[in-house]
mmCIF file of C-alpha atoms in Angstrom:
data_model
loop_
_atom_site.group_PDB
_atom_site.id
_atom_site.type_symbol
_atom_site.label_atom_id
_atom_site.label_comp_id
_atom_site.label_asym_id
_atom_site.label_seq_id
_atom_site.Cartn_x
_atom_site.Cartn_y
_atom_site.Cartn_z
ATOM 1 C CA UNK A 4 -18.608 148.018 218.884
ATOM 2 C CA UNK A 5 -17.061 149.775 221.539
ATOM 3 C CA UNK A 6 -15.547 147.120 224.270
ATOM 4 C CA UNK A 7 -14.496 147.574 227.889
ATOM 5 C CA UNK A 8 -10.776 146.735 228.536
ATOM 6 C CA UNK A 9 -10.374 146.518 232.040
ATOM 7 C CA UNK A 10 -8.507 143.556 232.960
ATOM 8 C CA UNK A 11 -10.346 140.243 234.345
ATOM 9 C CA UNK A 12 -8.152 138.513 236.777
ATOM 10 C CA UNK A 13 -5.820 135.496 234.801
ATOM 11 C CA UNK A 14 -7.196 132.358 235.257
ATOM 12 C CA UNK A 15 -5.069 129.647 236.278
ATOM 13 C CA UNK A 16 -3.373 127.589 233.470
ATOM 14 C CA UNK A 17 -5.121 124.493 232.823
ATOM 15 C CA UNK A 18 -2.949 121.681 232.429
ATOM 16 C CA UNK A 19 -0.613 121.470 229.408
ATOM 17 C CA UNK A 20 -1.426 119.421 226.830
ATOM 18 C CA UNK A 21 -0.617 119.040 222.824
ATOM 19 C CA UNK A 22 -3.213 118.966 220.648
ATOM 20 C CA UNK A 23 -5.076 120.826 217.868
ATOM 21 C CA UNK A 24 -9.249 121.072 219.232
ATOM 22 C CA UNK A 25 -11.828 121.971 216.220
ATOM 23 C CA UNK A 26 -14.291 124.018 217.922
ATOM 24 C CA UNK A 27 -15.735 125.433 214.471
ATOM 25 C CA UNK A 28 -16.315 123.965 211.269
ATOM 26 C CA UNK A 29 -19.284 122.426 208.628
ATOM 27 C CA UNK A 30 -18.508 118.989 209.113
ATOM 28 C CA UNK A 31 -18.482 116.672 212.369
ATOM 29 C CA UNK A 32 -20.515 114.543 214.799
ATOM 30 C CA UNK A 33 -20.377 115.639 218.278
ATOM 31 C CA UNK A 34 -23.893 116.381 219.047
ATOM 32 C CA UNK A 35 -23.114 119.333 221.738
ATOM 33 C CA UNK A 36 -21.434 121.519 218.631
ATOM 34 C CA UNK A 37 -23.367 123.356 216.216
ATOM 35 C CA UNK A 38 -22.035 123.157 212.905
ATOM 36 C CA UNK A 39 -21.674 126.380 210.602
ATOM 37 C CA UNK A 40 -19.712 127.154 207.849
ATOM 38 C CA UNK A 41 -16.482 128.584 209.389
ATOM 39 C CA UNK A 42 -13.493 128.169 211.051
ATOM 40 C CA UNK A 43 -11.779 127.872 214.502
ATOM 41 C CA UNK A 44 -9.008 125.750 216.336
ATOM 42 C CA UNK A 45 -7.763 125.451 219.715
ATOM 43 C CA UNK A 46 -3.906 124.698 219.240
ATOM 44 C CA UNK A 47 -2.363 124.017 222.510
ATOM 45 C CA UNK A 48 1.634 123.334 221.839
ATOM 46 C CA UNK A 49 4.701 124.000 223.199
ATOM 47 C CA UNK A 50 2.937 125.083 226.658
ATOM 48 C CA UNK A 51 1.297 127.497 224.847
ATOM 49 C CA UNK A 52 -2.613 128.251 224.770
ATOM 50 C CA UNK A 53 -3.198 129.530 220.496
ATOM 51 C CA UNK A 54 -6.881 130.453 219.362
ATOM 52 C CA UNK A 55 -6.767 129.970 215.357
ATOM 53 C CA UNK A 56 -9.178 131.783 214.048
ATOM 54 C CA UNK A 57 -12.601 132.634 215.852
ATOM 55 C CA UNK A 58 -15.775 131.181 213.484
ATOM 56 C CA UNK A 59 -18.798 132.833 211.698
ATOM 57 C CA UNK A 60 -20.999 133.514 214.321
ATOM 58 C CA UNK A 61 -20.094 134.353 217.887
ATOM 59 C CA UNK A 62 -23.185 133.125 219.565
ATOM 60 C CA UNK A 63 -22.211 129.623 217.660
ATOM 61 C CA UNK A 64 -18.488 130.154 218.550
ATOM 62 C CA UNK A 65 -19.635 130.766 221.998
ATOM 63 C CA UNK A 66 -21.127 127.557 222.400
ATOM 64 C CA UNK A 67 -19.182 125.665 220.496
ATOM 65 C CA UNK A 68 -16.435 126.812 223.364
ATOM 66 C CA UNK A 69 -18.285 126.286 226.218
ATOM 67 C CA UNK A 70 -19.611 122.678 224.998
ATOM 68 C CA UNK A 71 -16.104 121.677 224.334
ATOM 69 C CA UNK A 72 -14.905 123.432 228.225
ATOM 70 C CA UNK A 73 -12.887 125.696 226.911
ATOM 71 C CA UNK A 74 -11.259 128.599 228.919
ATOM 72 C CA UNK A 75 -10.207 131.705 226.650
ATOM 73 C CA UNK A 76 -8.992 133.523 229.676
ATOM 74 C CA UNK A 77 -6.243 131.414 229.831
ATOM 75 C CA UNK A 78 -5.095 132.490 226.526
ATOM 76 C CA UNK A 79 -1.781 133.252 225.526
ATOM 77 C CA UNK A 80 -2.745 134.880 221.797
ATOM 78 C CA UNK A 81 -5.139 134.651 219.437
ATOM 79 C CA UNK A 82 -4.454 134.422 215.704
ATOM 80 C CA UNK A 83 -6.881 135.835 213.044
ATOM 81 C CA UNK A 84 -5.573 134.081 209.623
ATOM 82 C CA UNK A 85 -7.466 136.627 207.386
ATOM 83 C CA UNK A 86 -10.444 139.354 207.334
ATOM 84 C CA UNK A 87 -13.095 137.237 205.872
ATOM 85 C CA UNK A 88 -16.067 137.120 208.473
ATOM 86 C CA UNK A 89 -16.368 133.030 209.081
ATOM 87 C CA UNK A 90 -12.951 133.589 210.799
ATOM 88 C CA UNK A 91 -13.116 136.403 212.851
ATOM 89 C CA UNK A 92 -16.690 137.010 213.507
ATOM 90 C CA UNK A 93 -16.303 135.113 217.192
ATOM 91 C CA UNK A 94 -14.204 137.773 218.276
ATOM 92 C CA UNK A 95 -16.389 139.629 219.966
ATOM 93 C CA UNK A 96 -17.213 136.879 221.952
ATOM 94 C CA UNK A 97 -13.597 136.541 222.490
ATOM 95 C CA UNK A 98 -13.231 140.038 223.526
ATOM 96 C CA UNK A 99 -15.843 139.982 226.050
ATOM 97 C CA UNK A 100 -14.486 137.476 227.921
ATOM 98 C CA UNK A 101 -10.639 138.234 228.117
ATOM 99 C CA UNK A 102 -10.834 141.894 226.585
ATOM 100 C CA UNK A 103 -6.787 142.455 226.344
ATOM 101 C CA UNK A 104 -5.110 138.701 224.942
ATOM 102 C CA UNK A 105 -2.814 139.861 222.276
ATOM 103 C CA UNK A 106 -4.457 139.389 218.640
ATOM 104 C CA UNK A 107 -2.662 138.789 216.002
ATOM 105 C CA UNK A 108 -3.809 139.864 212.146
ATOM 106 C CA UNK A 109 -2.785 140.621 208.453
ATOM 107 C CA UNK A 110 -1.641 144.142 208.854
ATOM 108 C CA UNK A 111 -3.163 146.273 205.686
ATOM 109 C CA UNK A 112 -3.608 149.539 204.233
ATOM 110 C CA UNK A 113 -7.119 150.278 205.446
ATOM 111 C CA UNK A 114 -7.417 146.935 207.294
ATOM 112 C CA UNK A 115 -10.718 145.971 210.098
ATOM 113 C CA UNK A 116 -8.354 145.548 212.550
ATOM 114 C CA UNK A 117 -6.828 148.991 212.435
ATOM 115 C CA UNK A 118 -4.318 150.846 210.362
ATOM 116 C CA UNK A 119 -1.874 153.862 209.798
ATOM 117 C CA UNK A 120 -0.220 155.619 206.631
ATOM 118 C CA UNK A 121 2.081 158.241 206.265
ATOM 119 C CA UNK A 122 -0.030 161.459 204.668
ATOM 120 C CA UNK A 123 2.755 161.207 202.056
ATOM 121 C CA UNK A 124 0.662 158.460 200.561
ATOM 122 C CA UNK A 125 -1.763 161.410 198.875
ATOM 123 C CA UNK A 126 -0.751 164.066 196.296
ATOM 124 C CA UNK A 127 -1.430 167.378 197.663
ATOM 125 C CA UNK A 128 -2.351 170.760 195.803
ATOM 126 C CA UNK A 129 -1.587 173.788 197.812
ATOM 127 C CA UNK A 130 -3.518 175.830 195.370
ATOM 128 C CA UNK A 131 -7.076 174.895 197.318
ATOM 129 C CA UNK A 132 -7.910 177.595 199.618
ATOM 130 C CA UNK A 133 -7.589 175.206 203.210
ATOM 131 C CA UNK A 134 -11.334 174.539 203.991
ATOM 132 C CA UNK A 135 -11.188 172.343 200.786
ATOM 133 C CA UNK A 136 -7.819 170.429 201.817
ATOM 134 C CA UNK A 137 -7.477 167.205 203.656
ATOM 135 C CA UNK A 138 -6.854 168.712 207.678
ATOM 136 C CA UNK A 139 -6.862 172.127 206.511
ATOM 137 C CA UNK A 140 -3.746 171.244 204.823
ATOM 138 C CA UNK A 141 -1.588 170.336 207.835
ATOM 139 C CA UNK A 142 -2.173 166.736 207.847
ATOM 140 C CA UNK A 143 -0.748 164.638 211.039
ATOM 141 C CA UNK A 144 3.088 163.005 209.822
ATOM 142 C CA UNK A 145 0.889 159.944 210.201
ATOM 143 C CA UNK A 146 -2.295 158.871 209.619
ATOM 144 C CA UNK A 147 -4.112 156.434 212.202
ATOM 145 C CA UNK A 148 -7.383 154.095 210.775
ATOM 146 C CA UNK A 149 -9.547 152.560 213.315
ATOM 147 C CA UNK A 150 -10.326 148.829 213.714
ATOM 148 C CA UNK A 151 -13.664 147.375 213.911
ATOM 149 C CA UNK A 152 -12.926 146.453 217.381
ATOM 150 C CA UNK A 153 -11.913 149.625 219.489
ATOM 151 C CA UNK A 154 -9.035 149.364 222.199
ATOM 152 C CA UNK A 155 -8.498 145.446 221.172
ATOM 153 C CA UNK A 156 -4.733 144.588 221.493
ATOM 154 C CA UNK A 157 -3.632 144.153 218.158
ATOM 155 C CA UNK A 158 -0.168 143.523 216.884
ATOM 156 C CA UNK A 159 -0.445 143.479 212.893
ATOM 157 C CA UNK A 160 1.948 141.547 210.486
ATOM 158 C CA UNK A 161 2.933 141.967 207.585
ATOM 159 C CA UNK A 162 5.834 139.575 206.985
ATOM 160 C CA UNK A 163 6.673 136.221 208.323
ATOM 161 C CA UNK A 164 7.231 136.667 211.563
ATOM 162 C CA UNK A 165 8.903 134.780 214.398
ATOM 163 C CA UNK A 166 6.423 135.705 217.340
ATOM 164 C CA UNK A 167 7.574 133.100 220.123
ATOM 165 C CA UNK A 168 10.563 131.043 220.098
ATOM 166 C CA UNK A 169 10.153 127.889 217.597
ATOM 167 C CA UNK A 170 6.391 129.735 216.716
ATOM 168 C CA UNK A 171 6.419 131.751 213.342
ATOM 169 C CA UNK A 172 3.579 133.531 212.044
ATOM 170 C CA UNK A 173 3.696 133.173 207.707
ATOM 171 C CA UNK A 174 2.908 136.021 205.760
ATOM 172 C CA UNK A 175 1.180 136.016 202.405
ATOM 173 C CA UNK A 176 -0.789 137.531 199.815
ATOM 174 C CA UNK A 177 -3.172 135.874 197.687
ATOM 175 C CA UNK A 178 -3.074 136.447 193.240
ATOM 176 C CA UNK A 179 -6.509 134.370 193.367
ATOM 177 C CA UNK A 180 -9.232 135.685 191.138
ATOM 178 C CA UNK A 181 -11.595 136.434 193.755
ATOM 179 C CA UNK A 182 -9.073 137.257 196.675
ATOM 180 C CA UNK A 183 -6.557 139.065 195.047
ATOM 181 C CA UNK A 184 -3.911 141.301 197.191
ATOM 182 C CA UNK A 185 -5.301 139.462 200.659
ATOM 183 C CA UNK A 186 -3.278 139.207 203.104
ATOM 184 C CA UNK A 187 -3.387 135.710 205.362
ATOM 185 C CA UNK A 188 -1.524 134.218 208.139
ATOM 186 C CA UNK A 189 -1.053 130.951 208.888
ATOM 187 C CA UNK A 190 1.262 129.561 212.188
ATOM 188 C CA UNK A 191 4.099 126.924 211.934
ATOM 189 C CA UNK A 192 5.233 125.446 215.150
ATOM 190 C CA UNK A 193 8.748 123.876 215.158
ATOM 191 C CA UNK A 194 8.236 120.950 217.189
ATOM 192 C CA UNK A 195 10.230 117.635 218.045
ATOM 193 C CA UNK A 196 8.581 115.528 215.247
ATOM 194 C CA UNK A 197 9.043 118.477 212.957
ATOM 195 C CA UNK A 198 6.463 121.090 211.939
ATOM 196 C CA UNK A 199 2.999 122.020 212.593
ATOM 197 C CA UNK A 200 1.448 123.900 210.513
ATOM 198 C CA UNK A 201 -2.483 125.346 211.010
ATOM 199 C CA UNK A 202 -3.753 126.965 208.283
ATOM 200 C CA UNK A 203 -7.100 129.275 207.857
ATOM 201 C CA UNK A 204 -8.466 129.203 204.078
ATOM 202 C CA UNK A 205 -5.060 128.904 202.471
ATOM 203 C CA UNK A 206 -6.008 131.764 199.734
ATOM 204 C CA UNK A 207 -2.216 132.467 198.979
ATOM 205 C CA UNK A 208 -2.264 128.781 198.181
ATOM 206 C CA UNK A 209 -2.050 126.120 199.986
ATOM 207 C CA UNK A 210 1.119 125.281 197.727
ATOM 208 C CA UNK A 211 3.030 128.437 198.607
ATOM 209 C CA UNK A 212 2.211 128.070 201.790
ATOM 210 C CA UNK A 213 3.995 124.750 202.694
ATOM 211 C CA UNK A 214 6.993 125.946 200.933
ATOM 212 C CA UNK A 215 7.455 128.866 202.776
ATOM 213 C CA UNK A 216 6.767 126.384 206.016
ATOM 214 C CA UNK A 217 9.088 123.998 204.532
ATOM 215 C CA UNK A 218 11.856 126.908 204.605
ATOM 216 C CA UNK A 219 11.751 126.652 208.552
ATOM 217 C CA UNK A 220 11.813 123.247 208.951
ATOM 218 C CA UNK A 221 11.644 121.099 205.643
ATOM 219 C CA UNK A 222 9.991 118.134 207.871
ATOM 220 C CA UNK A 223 6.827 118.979 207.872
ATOM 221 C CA UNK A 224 5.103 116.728 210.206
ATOM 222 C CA UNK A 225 0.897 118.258 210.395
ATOM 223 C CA UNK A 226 -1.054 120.087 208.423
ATOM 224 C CA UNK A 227 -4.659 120.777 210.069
ATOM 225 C CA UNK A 228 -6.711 123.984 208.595
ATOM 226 C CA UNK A 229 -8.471 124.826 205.465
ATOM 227 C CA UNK A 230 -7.035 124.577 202.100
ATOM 228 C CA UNK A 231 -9.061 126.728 199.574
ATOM 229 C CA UNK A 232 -10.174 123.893 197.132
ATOM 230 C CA UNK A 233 -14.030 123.255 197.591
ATOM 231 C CA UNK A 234 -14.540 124.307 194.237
ATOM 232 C CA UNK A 235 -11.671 123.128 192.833
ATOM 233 C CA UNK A 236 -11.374 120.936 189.737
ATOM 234 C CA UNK A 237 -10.270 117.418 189.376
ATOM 235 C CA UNK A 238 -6.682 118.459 187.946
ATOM 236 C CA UNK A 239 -6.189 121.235 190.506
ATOM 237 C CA UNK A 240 -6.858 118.877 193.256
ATOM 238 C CA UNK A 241 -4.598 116.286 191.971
ATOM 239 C CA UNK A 242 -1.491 118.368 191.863
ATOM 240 C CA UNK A 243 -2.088 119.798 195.491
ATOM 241 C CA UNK A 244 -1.930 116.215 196.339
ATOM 242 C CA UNK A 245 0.922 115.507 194.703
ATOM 243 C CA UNK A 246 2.797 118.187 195.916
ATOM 244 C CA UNK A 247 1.518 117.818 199.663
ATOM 245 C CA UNK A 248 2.517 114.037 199.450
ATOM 246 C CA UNK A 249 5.427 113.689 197.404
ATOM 247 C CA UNK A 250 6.739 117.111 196.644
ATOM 248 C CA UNK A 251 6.903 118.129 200.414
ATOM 249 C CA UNK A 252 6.815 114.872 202.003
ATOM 250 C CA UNK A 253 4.134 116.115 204.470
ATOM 251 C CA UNK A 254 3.461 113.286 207.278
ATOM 252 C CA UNK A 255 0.133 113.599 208.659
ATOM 253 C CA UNK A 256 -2.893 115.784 207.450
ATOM 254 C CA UNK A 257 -5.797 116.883 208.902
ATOM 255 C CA UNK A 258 -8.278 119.141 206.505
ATOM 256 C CA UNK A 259 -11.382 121.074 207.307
ATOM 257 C CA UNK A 260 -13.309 123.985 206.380
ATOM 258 C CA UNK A 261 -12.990 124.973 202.651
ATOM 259 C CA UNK A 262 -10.868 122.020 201.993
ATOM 260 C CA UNK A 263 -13.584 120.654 199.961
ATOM 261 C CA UNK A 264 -15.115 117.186 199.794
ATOM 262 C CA UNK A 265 -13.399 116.028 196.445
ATOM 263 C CA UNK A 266 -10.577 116.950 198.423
ATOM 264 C CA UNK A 267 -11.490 115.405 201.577
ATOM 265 C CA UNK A 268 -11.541 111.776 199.598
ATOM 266 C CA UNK A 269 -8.237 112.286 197.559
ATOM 267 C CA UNK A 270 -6.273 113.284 200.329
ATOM 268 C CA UNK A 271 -7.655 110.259 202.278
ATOM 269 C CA UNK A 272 -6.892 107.657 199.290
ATOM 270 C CA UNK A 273 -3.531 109.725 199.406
ATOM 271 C CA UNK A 274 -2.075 109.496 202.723
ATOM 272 C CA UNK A 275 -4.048 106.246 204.296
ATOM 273 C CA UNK A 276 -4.055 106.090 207.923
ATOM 274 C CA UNK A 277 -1.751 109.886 208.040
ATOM 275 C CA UNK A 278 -5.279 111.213 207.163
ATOM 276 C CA UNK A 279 -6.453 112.734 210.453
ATOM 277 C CA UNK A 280 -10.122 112.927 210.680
ATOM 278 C CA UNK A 281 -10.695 116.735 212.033
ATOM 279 C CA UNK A 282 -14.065 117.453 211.808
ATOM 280 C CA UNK A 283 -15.974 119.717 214.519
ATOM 281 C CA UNK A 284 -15.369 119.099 218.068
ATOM 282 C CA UNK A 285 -12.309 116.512 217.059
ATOM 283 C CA UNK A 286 -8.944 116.889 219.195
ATOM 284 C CA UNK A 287 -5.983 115.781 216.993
ATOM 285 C CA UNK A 288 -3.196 115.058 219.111
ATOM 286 C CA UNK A 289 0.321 116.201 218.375
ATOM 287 C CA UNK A 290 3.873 114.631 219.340
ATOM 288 C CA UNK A 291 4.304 111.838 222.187
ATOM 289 C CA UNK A 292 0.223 112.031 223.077
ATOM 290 C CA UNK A 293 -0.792 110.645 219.570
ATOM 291 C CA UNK A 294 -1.210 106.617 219.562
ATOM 292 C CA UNK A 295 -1.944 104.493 215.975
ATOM 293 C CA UNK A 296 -5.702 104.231 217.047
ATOM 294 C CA UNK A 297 -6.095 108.176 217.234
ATOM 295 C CA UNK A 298 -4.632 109.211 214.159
ATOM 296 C CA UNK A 299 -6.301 107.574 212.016
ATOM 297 C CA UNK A 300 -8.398 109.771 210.034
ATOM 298 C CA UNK A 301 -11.843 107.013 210.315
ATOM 299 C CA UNK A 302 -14.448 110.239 210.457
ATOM 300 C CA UNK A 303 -17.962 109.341 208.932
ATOM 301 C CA UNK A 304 -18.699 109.434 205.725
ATOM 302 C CA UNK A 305 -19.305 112.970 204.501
ATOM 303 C CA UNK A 306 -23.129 114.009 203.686
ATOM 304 C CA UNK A 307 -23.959 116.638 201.022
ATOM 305 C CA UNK A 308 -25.755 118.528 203.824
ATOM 306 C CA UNK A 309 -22.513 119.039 206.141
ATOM 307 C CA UNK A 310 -21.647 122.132 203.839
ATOM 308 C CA UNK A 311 -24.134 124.965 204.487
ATOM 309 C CA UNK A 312 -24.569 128.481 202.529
ATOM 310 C CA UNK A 313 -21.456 130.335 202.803
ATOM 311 C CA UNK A 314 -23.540 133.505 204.356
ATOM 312 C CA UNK A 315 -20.999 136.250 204.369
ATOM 313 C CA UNK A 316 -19.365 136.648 201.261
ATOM 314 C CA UNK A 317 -17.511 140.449 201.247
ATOM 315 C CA UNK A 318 -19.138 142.621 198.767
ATOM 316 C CA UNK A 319 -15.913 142.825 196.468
ATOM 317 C CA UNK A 320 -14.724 139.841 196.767
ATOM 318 C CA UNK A 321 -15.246 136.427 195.344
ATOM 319 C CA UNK A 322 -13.299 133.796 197.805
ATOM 320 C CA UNK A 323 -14.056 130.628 196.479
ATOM 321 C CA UNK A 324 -13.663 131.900 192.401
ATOM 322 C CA UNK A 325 -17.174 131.028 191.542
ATOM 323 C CA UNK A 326 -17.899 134.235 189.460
ATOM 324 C CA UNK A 327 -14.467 134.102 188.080
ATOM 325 C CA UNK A 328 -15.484 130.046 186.823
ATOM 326 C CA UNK A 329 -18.663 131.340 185.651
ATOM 327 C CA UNK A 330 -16.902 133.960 183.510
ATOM 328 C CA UNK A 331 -14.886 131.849 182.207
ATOM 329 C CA UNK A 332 -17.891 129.289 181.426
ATOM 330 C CA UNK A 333 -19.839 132.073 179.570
ATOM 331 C CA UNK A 334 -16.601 133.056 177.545
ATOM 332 C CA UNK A 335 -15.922 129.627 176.326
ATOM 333 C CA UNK A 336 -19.523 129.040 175.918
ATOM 334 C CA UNK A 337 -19.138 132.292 173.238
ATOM 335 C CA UNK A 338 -16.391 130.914 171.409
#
């Protein structure tokens, strides 16, 4: 989709605030949001204005934002955690309405959001008459890949990154059945309380991930994002509590997204009234703005219909492990 980059006049800055807005996820009760399986966050912090992530569907992403009065041309970057499409399929939407905000994503190989090699990276035989080598045999020194969104103003990482003062951008790769070698990014904000740290699916675990955090600041103070368990088992789920709680010491947690409901309740049980409710359309706020009454994570009960189909599972990949539980099912079942 080819998109138009002239420059829309800057909007004035609304006024600054510090908080973490939900505007996409399966789960919540504000009943101007549509709720889809997906994720996006609002993270407004240290005067800055951070899209997290854009949703699954960009006509619900679009609503979702203009329901909760958001204004993305007052922007200051948007992150895109990973390439799986229920967190980046809004940014068309994005695009369209402040076509040149910096975007930050996983730089890879042959990645959606654009790419270069050296032509070193093939093997060459100058034995082939030219017509039947790459560019004739004279390749370019280095190899450019498009991105699914033409002339958008990327900036690709590929290790942890310090992108604004006190704002770091965490680098890893996933070794998940299902999601191995995928890159994700999650953002840690060094704040007064200590650290804030929004995560998107959590594939490289969300583990790994608050020990890399924890190497920045070791208070952590928030966690708000998704953290890669809805399918996990009982055992699984109790260590990443464990470790969240004790191991790390984190403060205050706010799940969504592919959390998981087995999840949602242990990590309730777990950390009380630190359990921030963050379901759609929820503002969780950070630092001096958050009172007792606010953080206290008192959502509704969760339904069994609040989780809907995940829609847009990538071909080759499996990102929750189901066919990777299954196999091992029907092995065990063989024994």
């Amino acid at each position: 989709m080819l998109i138009s980059i002239a420059a829309p006049a800057r909007a004035a800055a609304p006024e600054s605030k510090s908080q973490i807005t939900i505007l996409y996820d399966a789960f919540g009760t504000d009943p101007s949001m549509t709720r889809d399986w997906g994720f996006s966050a609002l993270v407004e912090i240290a005067g800055k204005r951070i899209l997290f992530d854009t949703g699954n569907d960009a006509d619900i992403f679009a609503a979702n934002v203009k329901a909760k009065g958001v204004d993305l041309k007052t922007l200051d970057f948007v992150v895109l955690s990973h390439r799986h499409s229920d967190h980046m399929a809004g940014l068309n939407y994005v695009l369209s309405v402040n076509p040149t905000v910096k975007i930050y994503a996983p730089k890879e190989g042959f990645g959606i959001y654009g790419s270069s090699l050296p032509s070193s990276f093939y093997r060459k035989d100058e034995t082939l008459p030219p017509e039947m080598r790459y560019y004739g045999g004279a390749p370019p020194q280095v190899m450019k890949f498009g991105a699914a969104w033409r002339g958008a103003n990327f900036e690709l990482i590929d290790k942890t990154t310090e992108i604004a003062p006190g704002m770091t951008l965490i680098a890893l790769v996933s070794d998940a059945p299902g999601t191995k070698e995928l890159k994700e990014l999650s953002l840690a904000v060094n704040t007064p309380e200590g650290l804030v740290l929004v995560v998107g699916c959590s594939h490289p675990g969300i583990e790994k991930i608050v020990e890399a955090a924890a190497a920045i600041n070791p208070r952590v103070y928030l966690i708000a994002g998704g953290f890669h368990l809805v399918v996990a088992s009982d055992e699984v789920i109790a260590r990443a509590v464990a470790a969240l709680k004790d191991t790390f010491k984190v403060e205050s947690i706010a799940p969504g997204h592919c959390t998981g409901e087995p999840m949602f309740a242990a990590l309730k049980k777990a950390f009380g009234d630190r359990y921030l409710y963050a379901g759609l359309g929820t503002a969780l706020p950070l630092g001096a703005n958050t009172s007792s009454d606010m953080r206290r994570g008192e959502g509704p009960a969760l339904q069994q219909d609040d989780l809907t189909t995940y829609r847009r599972l990538t071909r080759r990949e499996d990102p929750f492990g189901i066919l990777h539980a299954r196999s091992l099912r029907t092995k065990a079942s063989q024994l």
